[in-house]
Tab-separated table of C-alpha atoms and ligand atoms in Angstrom:
chain	number	residue	atom	x	y	z
A	648	UNK	CA	-0.169	0.030	-0.186
A	649	UNK	CA	1.279	3.414	-1.086
A	650	UNK	CA	-0.366	5.295	1.608
A	651	UNK	CA	1.050	8.799	0.550
A	652	UNK	CA	-0.656	10.034	-2.901
A	653	UNK	CA	-1.330	12.838	-4.799
A	654	UNK	CA	-5.130	13.772	-5.564
A	655	UNK	CA	-5.563	17.024	-7.536
A	656	UNK	CA	-1.231	17.589	-7.266
A	657	UNK	CA	-2.031	17.496	-3.635
A	658	UNK	CA	0.071	15.316	-1.650
A	659	UNK	CA	-2.220	13.107	0.928
A	660	UNK	CA	-1.581	10.956	3.801
A	661	UNK	CA	-3.988	8.361	3.459
A	662	UNK	CA	-7.156	11.010	3.141
A	663	UNK	CA	-5.515	13.776	5.079
A	664	UNK	CA	-3.811	16.750	3.036
A	665	UNK	CA	-0.119	16.835	4.040
A	666	UNK	CA	-0.586	20.304	3.497
A	667	UNK	CA	-2.554	20.670	6.128
A	668	UNK	CA	-1.432	18.971	8.856
A	669	UNK	CA	2.126	21.255	8.532
A	670	UNK	CA	0.189	24.143	8.728
A	671	UNK	CA	-1.594	22.748	12.142
A	672	UNK	CA	1.481	21.217	13.555
A	673	UNK	CA	4.590	22.792	11.926
A	674	UNK	CA	7.290	21.498	10.347
A	675	UNK	CA	9.441	19.636	10.607
A	676	UNK	CA	7.029	16.980	10.783
A	677	UNK	CA	6.817	13.461	10.918
A	678	UNK	CA	3.575	11.596	9.400
A	679	UNK	CA	2.918	8.322	9.592
A	680	UNK	CA	0.380	5.836	7.903
A	681	UNK	CA	-1.445	3.342	10.449
A	682	UNK	CA	-2.989	1.172	7.461
A	683	UNK	CA	0.473	1.072	5.825
A	684	UNK	CA	1.879	-0.220	9.332
A	685	UNK	CA	-1.058	-2.750	9.247
A	686	UNK	CA	-0.926	-3.740	5.887
A	687	UNK	CA	2.892	-4.968	6.408
A	688	UNK	CA	2.175	-6.723	9.118
A	689	UNK	CA	-1.051	-8.317	7.671
A	690	UNK	CA	1.225	-9.405	4.329
A	691	UNK	CA	3.871	-10.450	6.158
A	692	UNK	CA	2.426	-12.888	8.480
A	693	UNK	CA	-0.432	-14.146	5.720
A	694	UNK	CA	3.158	-15.030	3.558
A	695	UNK	CA	4.845	-16.491	6.682
A	696	UNK	CA	1.767	-18.420	8.109
A	697	UNK	CA	2.853	-21.650	7.203
A	698	UNK	CA	5.805	-21.022	9.855
A	699	UNK	CA	3.149	-20.010	12.508
A	700	UNK	CA	5.952	-16.934	13.662
A	701	UNK	CA	5.629	-14.897	16.484
A	702	UNK	CA	6.228	-11.969	14.633
A	703	UNK	CA	8.137	-9.144	17.082
A	704	UNK	CA	8.035	-5.853	15.868
A	705	UNK	CA	11.568	-4.284	16.611
A	706	UNK	CA	10.975	-1.381	18.535
A	707	UNK	CA	14.151	0.321	17.320
A	708	UNK	CA	13.124	1.275	14.189
A	709	UNK	CA	10.256	3.533	15.294
A	710	UNK	CA	9.548	3.615	18.847
A	711	UNK	CA	6.507	6.120	19.098
A	712	UNK	CA	3.746	4.655	21.814
A	713	UNK	CA	1.239	5.162	18.929
A	714	UNK	CA	3.563	2.732	16.395
A	715	UNK	CA	4.090	0.130	19.059
A	716	UNK	CA	0.614	0.382	20.206
A	717	UNK	CA	-0.379	-0.527	16.455
A	718	UNK	CA	1.526	-3.627	16.334
A	719	UNK	CA	0.073	-4.629	19.727
A	720	UNK	CA	-3.446	-4.423	18.216
A	721	UNK	CA	-2.573	-6.770	15.543
A	722	UNK	CA	-1.214	-9.339	17.976
A	723	UNK	CA	2.603	-8.481	17.592
A	724	UNK	CA	5.532	-9.376	20.055
A	725	UNK	CA	8.203	-7.123	20.309
A	726	UNK	CA	11.904	-7.094	20.004
A	727	UNK	CA	13.441	-4.631	22.647
A	728	UNK	CA	17.111	-3.747	22.872
A	729	UNK	CA	17.209	-1.799	26.157
A	730	UNK	CA	15.681	-0.941	29.124
A	731	UNK	CA	14.448	2.002	28.193
A	732	UNK	CA	12.500	-0.216	25.302
A	733	UNK	CA	11.130	-2.472	27.861
A	734	UNK	CA	9.687	0.468	29.763
A	735	UNK	CA	8.236	1.817	26.394
A	736	UNK	CA	6.887	-1.498	25.730
A	737	UNK	CA	5.041	-2.212	28.997
A	738	UNK	CA	3.741	1.523	28.779
A	739	UNK	CA	1.460	0.459	26.156
A	740	UNK	CA	0.270	-2.440	27.293
A	741	UNK	CA	2.721	-5.240	25.601
A	742	UNK	CA	2.537	-8.779	26.950
A	743	UNK	CA	6.326	-9.432	28.732
A	744	UNK	CA	5.785	-13.176	27.212
A	745	UNK	CA	5.933	-11.816	24.092
A	746	UNK	CA	9.245	-9.837	24.287
A	747	UNK	CA	12.321	-10.837	23.088
A	748	UNK	CA	15.766	-9.074	24.466
A	749	UNK	CA	18.720	-8.613	22.303
A	750	UNK	CA	21.682	-6.202	22.185
A	751	UNK	CA	25.665	-6.774	23.399
A	752	UNK	CA	25.659	-4.493	26.309
A	753	UNK	CA	22.952	-5.517	28.629
A	754	UNK	CA	23.536	-3.951	32.093
A	755	UNK	CA	22.776	-5.563	35.509
A	756	UNK	CA	19.974	-3.242	36.107
A	757	UNK	CA	18.723	-4.040	32.349
A	758	UNK	CA	18.641	-7.680	33.004
A	759	UNK	CA	17.345	-7.530	36.350
A	760	UNK	CA	14.328	-5.077	34.892
A	761	UNK	CA	13.484	-7.833	32.066
A	762	UNK	CA	13.859	-11.143	34.626
A	763	UNK	CA	11.069	-9.593	36.823
A	764	UNK	CA	8.996	-9.014	33.864
A	765	UNK	CA	9.771	-12.345	33.039
A	766	UNK	CA	10.015	-11.745	29.280
A	767	UNK	CA	10.488	-14.695	26.799
A	768	UNK	CA	13.880	-14.719	26.512
A	769	UNK	CA	17.068	-12.867	26.358
A	770	UNK	CA	18.921	-13.084	23.020
A	771	UNK	CA	22.783	-13.651	23.849
A	772	UNK	CA	25.719	-12.385	22.369
A	773	UNK	CA	28.721	-13.476	24.570
A	774	UNK	CA	29.785	-15.984	27.402
A	775	UNK	CA	29.884	-13.505	30.035
A	776	UNK	CA	26.526	-12.061	29.084
A	777	UNK	CA	25.522	-15.415	29.949
A	778	UNK	CA	27.174	-15.359	33.036
A	779	UNK	CA	25.725	-12.057	33.889
A	780	UNK	CA	22.121	-13.387	33.152
A	781	UNK	CA	22.934	-16.172	35.674
A	782	UNK	CA	24.025	-13.973	38.362
A	783	UNK	CA	20.995	-11.948	38.391
A	784	UNK	CA	18.676	-14.721	37.800
A	785	UNK	CA	20.225	-16.286	40.953
A	786	UNK	CA	19.814	-13.037	42.897
A	787	UNK	CA	16.020	-12.718	41.688
A	788	UNK	CA	15.703	-16.219	42.797
A	789	UNK	CA	13.991	-17.175	39.189
A	790	UNK	CA	15.408	-18.788	35.849
A	791	UNK	CA	16.258	-16.833	32.814
A	792	UNK	CA	15.621	-18.284	29.160
A	793	UNK	CA	18.171	-17.394	26.971
A	794	UNK	CA	18.801	-17.916	22.772
A	795	UNK	CA	22.121	-17.570	21.879
A	796	UNK	CA	22.619	-15.171	19.031
A	797	UNK	CA	24.855	-17.084	16.167
A	798	UNK	CA	27.144	-15.071	14.091
A	799	UNK	CA	26.856	-17.002	10.827
A	800	UNK	CA	29.734	-15.039	8.988
A	801	UNK	CA	27.572	-14.343	5.844
A	802	UNK	CA	27.577	-11.301	3.691
A	803	UNK	CA	23.999	-9.700	3.686
A	804	UNK	CA	25.284	-7.315	0.853
A	805	UNK	CA	23.995	-4.343	2.539
A	806	UNK	CA	25.625	-1.157	4.041
A	807	UNK	CA	28.552	-1.803	5.948
A	808	UNK	CA	27.142	-0.345	9.182
A	809	UNK	CA	23.638	-2.332	9.035
A	810	UNK	CA	25.762	-5.740	8.403
A	811	UNK	CA	25.563	-7.595	11.439
A	812	UNK	CA	26.433	-11.238	10.843
A	813	UNK	CA	29.806	-11.497	9.342
A	814	UNK	CA	33.113	-12.140	11.654
A	815	UNK	CA	34.197	-8.742	11.917
A	816	UNK	CA	30.960	-7.557	13.426
A	817	UNK	CA	30.639	-7.603	16.967
A	818	UNK	CA	27.589	-9.121	17.186
A	819	UNK	CA	26.866	-12.669	18.202
A	820	UNK	CA	29.254	-16.142	18.684
A	821	UNK	CA	30.679	-18.040	16.017
A	822	UNK	CA	28.821	-21.084	14.895
A	823	UNK	CA	31.722	-23.418	15.438
A	824	UNK	CA	31.714	-22.546	19.159
A	825	UNK	CA	27.739	-22.575	19.337
A	826	UNK	CA	27.136	-25.977	21.155
A	827	UNK	CA	29.813	-25.572	23.565
A	828	UNK	CA	28.726	-22.306	24.356
A	829	UNK	CA	25.348	-24.025	25.189
A	830	UNK	CA	26.855	-27.132	26.942
A	831	UNK	CA	28.503	-24.508	29.535
A	832	UNK	CA	25.891	-21.923	29.971
A	833	UNK	CA	23.326	-24.990	30.523
A	834	UNK	CA	25.200	-25.879	33.284
A	835	UNK	CA	25.015	-22.515	34.837
A	836	UNK	CA	22.514	-22.189	37.813
A	837	UNK	CA	19.363	-20.477	36.898
A	838	UNK	CA	19.702	-20.240	32.684
A	839	UNK	CA	17.320	-22.278	30.260
A	840	UNK	CA	18.724	-22.607	26.959
A	841	UNK	CA	15.517	-21.682	25.298
A	842	UNK	CA	16.418	-21.440	21.560
A	843	UNK	CA	18.945	-19.919	18.924
A	844	UNK	CA	18.830	-16.690	17.328
A	845	UNK	CA	20.450	-14.835	14.264
A	846	UNK	CA	20.239	-11.146	13.014
A	847	UNK	CA	22.652	-10.773	9.761
A	848	UNK	CA	21.867	-7.030	9.201
A	849	UNK	CA	19.227	-4.694	7.867
A	850	UNK	CA	17.940	-3.772	4.552
A	851	UNK	CA	18.476	-6.651	3.018
A	852	UNK	CA	17.156	-7.203	-0.457
A	853	UNK	CA	18.087	-10.852	-1.685
A	854	UNK	CA	16.892	-14.167	0.032
A	855	UNK	CA	20.426	-16.027	-0.356
A	856	UNK	CA	21.943	-14.420	2.508
A	857	UNK	CA	19.155	-15.310	4.732
A	858	UNK	CA	19.046	-18.760	3.219
A	859	UNK	CA	22.604	-19.330	3.938
A	860	UNK	CA	22.629	-18.196	7.365
A	861	UNK	CA	19.671	-20.514	8.174
A	862	UNK	CA	21.459	-23.611	6.818
A	863	UNK	CA	24.286	-22.789	9.280
A	864	UNK	CA	21.651	-22.604	12.082
A	865	UNK	CA	19.468	-25.620	11.708
A	866	UNK	CA	22.259	-28.157	12.093
A	867	UNK	CA	23.386	-26.655	15.359
A	868	UNK	CA	19.667	-26.621	16.434
A	869	UNK	CA	19.073	-30.495	15.601
A	870	UNK	CA	22.251	-30.997	18.045
A	871	UNK	CA	20.863	-28.538	20.938
A	872	UNK	CA	17.158	-30.062	20.632
A	873	UNK	CA	18.733	-33.157	21.676
A	874	UNK	CA	20.835	-32.001	24.500
A	875	UNK	CA	18.597	-29.337	26.073
A	876	UNK	CA	14.919	-30.582	26.866
A	877	UNK	CA	13.819	-26.743	26.998
A	878	UNK	CA	15.207	-25.953	23.518
A	879	UNK	CA	12.070	-24.793	21.775
A	880	UNK	CA	12.624	-21.185	19.395
A	881	UNK	CA	14.310	-20.497	16.794
A	882	UNK	CA	14.676	-16.503	16.331
A	883	UNK	CA	15.691	-15.616	12.850
A	884	UNK	CA	16.066	-11.577	13.460
A	885	UNK	CA	14.570	-9.378	10.929
A	886	UNK	CA	16.492	-7.480	7.977
A	887	UNK	CA	14.039	-7.566	5.401
A	888	UNK	CA	14.670	-4.434	3.198
A	889	UNK	CA	12.416	-1.748	1.502
A	890	UNK	CA	11.966	0.011	-1.390
A	891	UNK	CA	13.589	3.536	-1.019
A	892	UNK	CA	13.968	4.229	-5.028
A	893	UNK	CA	10.841	3.333	-7.190
A	894	UNK	CA	13.315	1.279	-9.463
A	895	UNK	CA	14.677	-0.861	-6.681
A	896	UNK	CA	14.060	-4.455	-6.800
A	897	UNK	CA	12.023	-5.751	-3.657
A	898	UNK	CA	12.338	-8.822	-1.604
A	899	UNK	CA	8.710	-9.741	-1.140
A	900	UNK	CA	7.551	-11.279	1.965
A	901	UNK	CA	6.084	-14.008	-0.387
A	902	UNK	CA	9.892	-14.662	-2.101
A	903	UNK	CA	11.215	-14.370	1.571
A	904	UNK	CA	8.576	-16.967	2.867
A	905	UNK	CA	9.075	-19.180	-0.071
A	906	UNK	CA	12.473	-19.666	0.405
A	907	UNK	CA	13.043	-19.737	4.078
A	908	UNK	CA	9.503	-21.387	5.731
A	909	UNK	CA	10.394	-24.728	4.046
A	910	UNK	CA	13.768	-24.451	5.613
A	911	UNK	CA	12.542	-23.453	9.377
A	912	UNK	CA	9.842	-25.870	9.504
A	913	UNK	CA	12.398	-28.831	9.100
A	914	UNK	CA	13.641	-27.424	12.286
A	915	UNK	CA	10.368	-28.178	14.163
A	916	UNK	CA	11.111	-25.176	16.383
A	917	UNK	CA	8.927	-22.342	17.430
A	918	UNK	CA	9.946	-19.375	14.825
A	919	UNK	CA	10.403	-15.783	16.287
A	920	UNK	CA	11.027	-13.046	13.730
A	921	UNK	CA	12.386	-9.237	14.553
A	922	UNK	CA	11.319	-6.797	11.422
A	923	UNK	CA	11.624	-3.470	12.260
A	924	UNK	CA	11.903	-1.486	8.775
A	925	UNK	CA	9.886	-3.485	6.651
A	926	UNK	CA	6.697	-2.998	8.911
A	927	UNK	CA	7.096	0.597	8.924
A	928	UNK	CA	9.966	2.203	6.850
A	929	UNK	CA	7.370	3.343	3.622
A	930	UNK	CA	4.725	4.058	6.303
A	931	UNK	CA	6.019	7.743	6.741
A	932	UNK	CA	7.546	10.907	5.657
A	933	UNK	CA	9.063	14.030	6.862
A	934	UNK	CA	7.841	17.300	5.919
A	935	UNK	CA	9.582	20.516	5.746
A	936	UNK	CA	9.457	23.723	4.613
A	937	UNK	CA	12.005	25.548	2.214
A	938	UNK	CA	13.816	28.640	3.838
A	939	UNK	CA	15.833	29.444	1.144
A	940	UNK	CA	16.743	28.721	-2.632
A	941	UNK	CA	20.635	29.733	-2.694
A	942	UNK	CA	23.391	28.616	-5.404
A	943	UNK	CA	27.268	29.239	-5.920
A	944	UNK	CA	28.925	28.977	-9.261
A	945	UNK	CA	28.922	25.177	-8.839
A	946	UNK	CA	25.628	24.047	-7.607
A	947	UNK	CA	22.066	24.749	-6.308
A	948	UNK	CA	21.248	24.547	-2.424
A	949	UNK	CA	17.558	24.229	-1.483
A	950	UNK	CA	17.662	24.923	2.471
A	951	UNK	CA	14.631	23.530	4.521
A	952	UNK	CA	14.284	23.350	8.253
A	953	UNK	CA	14.909	19.641	8.773
A	954	UNK	CA	18.361	18.322	9.289
A	955	UNK	CA	20.618	15.618	10.095
A	956	UNK	CA	19.316	15.951	13.562
A	957	UNK	CA	15.851	15.084	12.193
A	958	UNK	CA	16.924	12.392	9.934
A	959	UNK	CA	20.314	11.173	10.003
A	960	UNK	CA	19.996	8.534	7.298
A	961	UNK	CA	21.488	10.305	4.143
A	962	UNK	CA	24.343	11.476	6.341
A	963	UNK	CA	25.188	8.528	8.389
A	964	UNK	CA	24.610	5.815	5.679
A	965	UNK	CA	24.576	7.871	2.241
A	966	UNK	CA	20.601	6.522	2.224
A	967	UNK	CA	19.050	7.547	-1.036
A	968	UNK	CA	15.387	9.077	0.041
A	969	UNK	CA	13.053	10.071	-2.508
A	970	UNK	CA	11.917	13.829	-2.006
A	971	UNK	CA	8.577	15.004	-3.648
A	972	UNK	CA	6.949	18.283	-3.471
A	973	UNK	CA	3.315	18.605	-1.152
A	974	UNK	CA	1.951	20.607	-4.127
A	975	UNK	CA	2.874	18.726	-7.505
A	976	UNK	CA	4.536	20.633	-10.449
A	977	UNK	CA	5.993	19.294	-13.343
A	978	UNK	CA	9.489	20.957	-13.163
A	979	UNK	CA	12.832	19.943	-11.580
A	980	UNK	CA	15.895	21.609	-10.356
A	981	UNK	CA	19.475	19.792	-10.363
A	982	UNK	CA	20.848	20.712	-6.675
A	983	UNK	CA	21.393	19.695	-3.167
A	984	UNK	CA	18.357	19.477	-0.699
A	985	UNK	CA	20.328	20.729	2.600
A	986	UNK	CA	19.536	21.450	6.424
A	987	UNK	CA	20.579	24.138	8.662
A	988	UNK	CA	22.715	22.267	10.713
A	989	UNK	CA	26.383	23.668	10.612
A	990	UNK	CA	28.029	20.304	9.014
A	991	UNK	CA	28.699	19.545	5.138
A	992	UNK	CA	27.475	16.308	5.871
A	993	UNK	CA	24.350	17.935	6.937
A	994	UNK	CA	22.327	17.017	3.881
A	995	UNK	CA	18.640	15.061	2.782
A	996	UNK	CA	19.791	14.767	-0.938
A	997	UNK	CA	22.882	15.256	-2.959
A	998	UNK	CA	23.290	16.261	-6.576
A	999	UNK	CA	19.806	14.892	-7.312
A	1000	UNK	CA	16.932	16.095	-9.758
A	1001	UNK	CA	14.661	18.387	-6.948
A	1002	UNK	CA	11.199	19.483	-7.314
A	1003	UNK	CA	10.869	23.095	-8.430
A	1004	UNK	CA	10.365	25.015	-4.942
A	1005	UNK	CA	10.468	28.408	-3.857
A	1006	UNK	CA	10.677	29.871	-0.394
A	1007	UNK	CA	8.062	28.765	2.184
A	1008	UNK	CA	6.891	25.671	-0.403
A	1009	UNK	CA	6.332	22.234	1.565
A	1010	UNK	CA	8.801	19.248	0.628
A	1011	UNK	CA	7.985	15.355	1.697
A	1012	UNK	CA	11.147	12.954	2.503
A	1013	UNK	CA	9.926	9.346	1.812
A	1014	UNK	CA	10.422	6.348	3.480
A	1015	UNK	CA	11.334	8.244	6.686
A	1016	UNK	CA	8.827	5.840	8.719
A	1017	UNK	CA	12.059	3.403	9.960
A	1018	UNK	CA	15.116	4.657	11.979
A	1019	UNK	CA	13.927	8.558	11.320
A	1020	UNK	CA	12.546	10.349	14.441
A	1021	UNK	CA	14.014	7.338	16.681
A	1022	UNK	CA	17.751	8.342	15.788
A	1023	UNK	CA	16.879	12.280	15.582
A	1024	UNK	CA	19.099	14.631	17.980
A	1025	UNK	CA	19.250	18.400	19.696
A	1026	UNK	CA	22.357	18.833	17.855
A	1027	UNK	CA	22.708	22.561	16.981
A	1028	UNK	CA	20.167	22.773	20.317
A	1029	UNK	CA	17.549	22.142	17.756
A	1030	UNK	CA	13.770	20.909	19.525
A	1031	UNK	CA	12.913	17.382	18.039
A	1032	UNK	CA	10.008	17.303	15.412
A	1033	UNK	CA	6.913	16.529	16.308
A	1034	UNK	CA	4.859	13.454	14.707
A	1035	UNK	CA	1.647	12.769	13.475
A	1036	UNK	CA	-0.463	9.402	13.080
A	1037	UNK	CA	-2.967	9.064	10.518
A	1038	UNK	CA	-5.837	6.513	10.090
A	1039	UNK	CA	-7.611	7.368	7.203
A	1040	UNK	CA	-9.408	10.610	7.518
A	1041	UNK	CA	-8.525	11.237	11.137
A	1042	UNK	CA	-5.006	12.445	12.010
A	1043	UNK	CA	-3.584	12.620	15.871
A	1044	UNK	CA	-0.709	14.343	16.949
A	1045	UNK	CA	1.226	11.570	18.794
A	1046	UNK	CA	4.481	13.171	19.690
A	1047	UNK	CA	4.628	16.971	20.331
A	1048	UNK	CA	7.296	19.187	19.067
A	1049	UNK	CA	9.833	19.707	21.845
A	1050	UNK	CA	9.917	23.492	22.953
A	1051	UNK	CA	13.512	25.317	23.565
A	1052	UNK	CA	12.331	24.738	27.542
A	1053	UNK	CA	12.594	20.882	26.717
A	1054	UNK	CA	15.817	20.725	25.385
A	1055	UNK	CA	17.270	22.216	28.322
A	1056	UNK	CA	15.221	20.838	30.839
A	1057	UNK	CA	17.746	18.232	32.638
A	1058	UNK	CA	20.414	20.823	32.375
A	1059	UNK	CA	21.543	22.104	36.183
A	1060	UNK	CA	22.518	25.381	36.628
A	1061	UNK	CA	25.002	25.189	39.914
A	1062	UNK	CA	25.006	26.849	42.878
A	1063	UNK	CA	28.054	28.897	41.495
A	1064	UNK	CA	26.118	30.092	38.588
A	1065	UNK	CA	23.395	31.375	40.214
A	1066	UNK	CA	24.430	34.900	39.171
A	1067	UNK	CA	23.159	34.045	35.691
A	1068	UNK	CA	19.959	35.995	35.257
A	1069	UNK	CA	17.506	33.783	33.218
A	1070	UNK	CA	15.795	35.796	30.533
A	1071	UNK	CA	13.335	32.837	29.561
A	1072	UNK	CA	10.439	34.051	31.799
A	1073	UNK	CA	11.085	37.715	30.754
A	1074	UNK	CA	9.992	36.771	27.077
B	632	PLP	C1	18.423	-7.835	17.087
B	632	PLP	C2	17.809	-7.153	15.634
B	632	PLP	N1	16.732	-7.379	15.401
B	632	PLP	C3	15.717	-6.726	14.385
B	632	PLP	C4	16.240	-5.963	14.143
B	632	PLP	C5	15.801	-5.128	12.890
B	632	PLP	O1	16.013	-4.997	11.746
B	632	PLP	P1	15.217	-4.300	10.486
B	632	PLP	O2	14.633	-3.055	10.800
B	632	PLP	O3	16.170	-4.479	9.490
B	632	PLP	O4	14.304	-5.270	10.380
B	632	PLP	C6	17.699	-5.094	14.681
B	632	PLP	C7	18.354	-4.011	13.711
B	632	PLP	O5	19.095	-3.451	13.860
B	632	PLP	C8	18.665	-5.808	15.221
B	632	PLP	O6	19.561	-5.424	15.410
């Protein structure tokens, strides 16, 4: 489903005019389509029905409460990577027995929090982490379920910063070491070996890397199943890519499922999946307003009010995002779409054919639903954007725009500095 389409040259989010939302809530503004999220979930769930997976939405992709709640309403579980994400999950009523907890650096506090809440299992990245989980569980007089993460050493053919299943990456344990690691961890008090996990990277557009990784895991599963009576889960992670460019070949859920379901069914295990980007990526846009058009002898620049602090993907990964005019016209100009941040790396599009715009016009940056707002910051002391959820013809503000007071709210002016006379109140 493409939730962002033109009606008589005006861009709509489902049944709501984007220009109206920008007028009401200001810019930069993230706009999400609830029906796009629902449909992605349902399409994946239908394609994978043969394996009856527990689909755990990967909260890191977009952690807004309204987004997480949309998936909980579809009966999803959640994949989390921090105590903060666990807090968010529980705040919106997630069932802990459908939460899996990943990440290489879990602290004792985070582990104890998750054990107290009785989550489904931890995916474990190292032996020291398993030992720490055992200590925490012992302290709380509980048993913790764990699934070691295998690093299968396959190339997911994606950006090197989002490749996680090659031997030089910090994630998981190599396949050869896995049986030994499980035997050792299984002998720890308060640990139950519940399964195996993999997540080889993100924005993967071909099914082969998943296949190669799974083939490496299935043999290990067979031998672990024999050794550990509680071994019952195979968590195949996330990583399904989306179309950022109109001409980009897609990895459809149908192809993904057709190739992988026969492999995972052979294991006889309960399947867990952790999709993020696939569910939310194309269900969000970032709307910004043109501030200036400037040029130098070499280039044209369209300067907008959204910067790398709002959407860091182009600067960090050289990521491509399509850019549409909120009021469509037929012309294009060649240039860079840049933000207000004091960095040459602050761009949204480089050397691209952009819509012809003038000061005050609105632009919509596409495919901004995943790893967009969640990676935003207050760099250059810029308040973070507002977020709006559209559902049919209804729109709801789901996160207020930050104020300048919000961005300094945690800062402490010490006794020594009390001579500073604040001018805020006088405005
Ligand atoms: C362990 C784990 N699972 C799932 C995901 C979600 O990945 P994606 O958004 O590519 O589906 C990630 C992303 O980094 C991850 O690290």
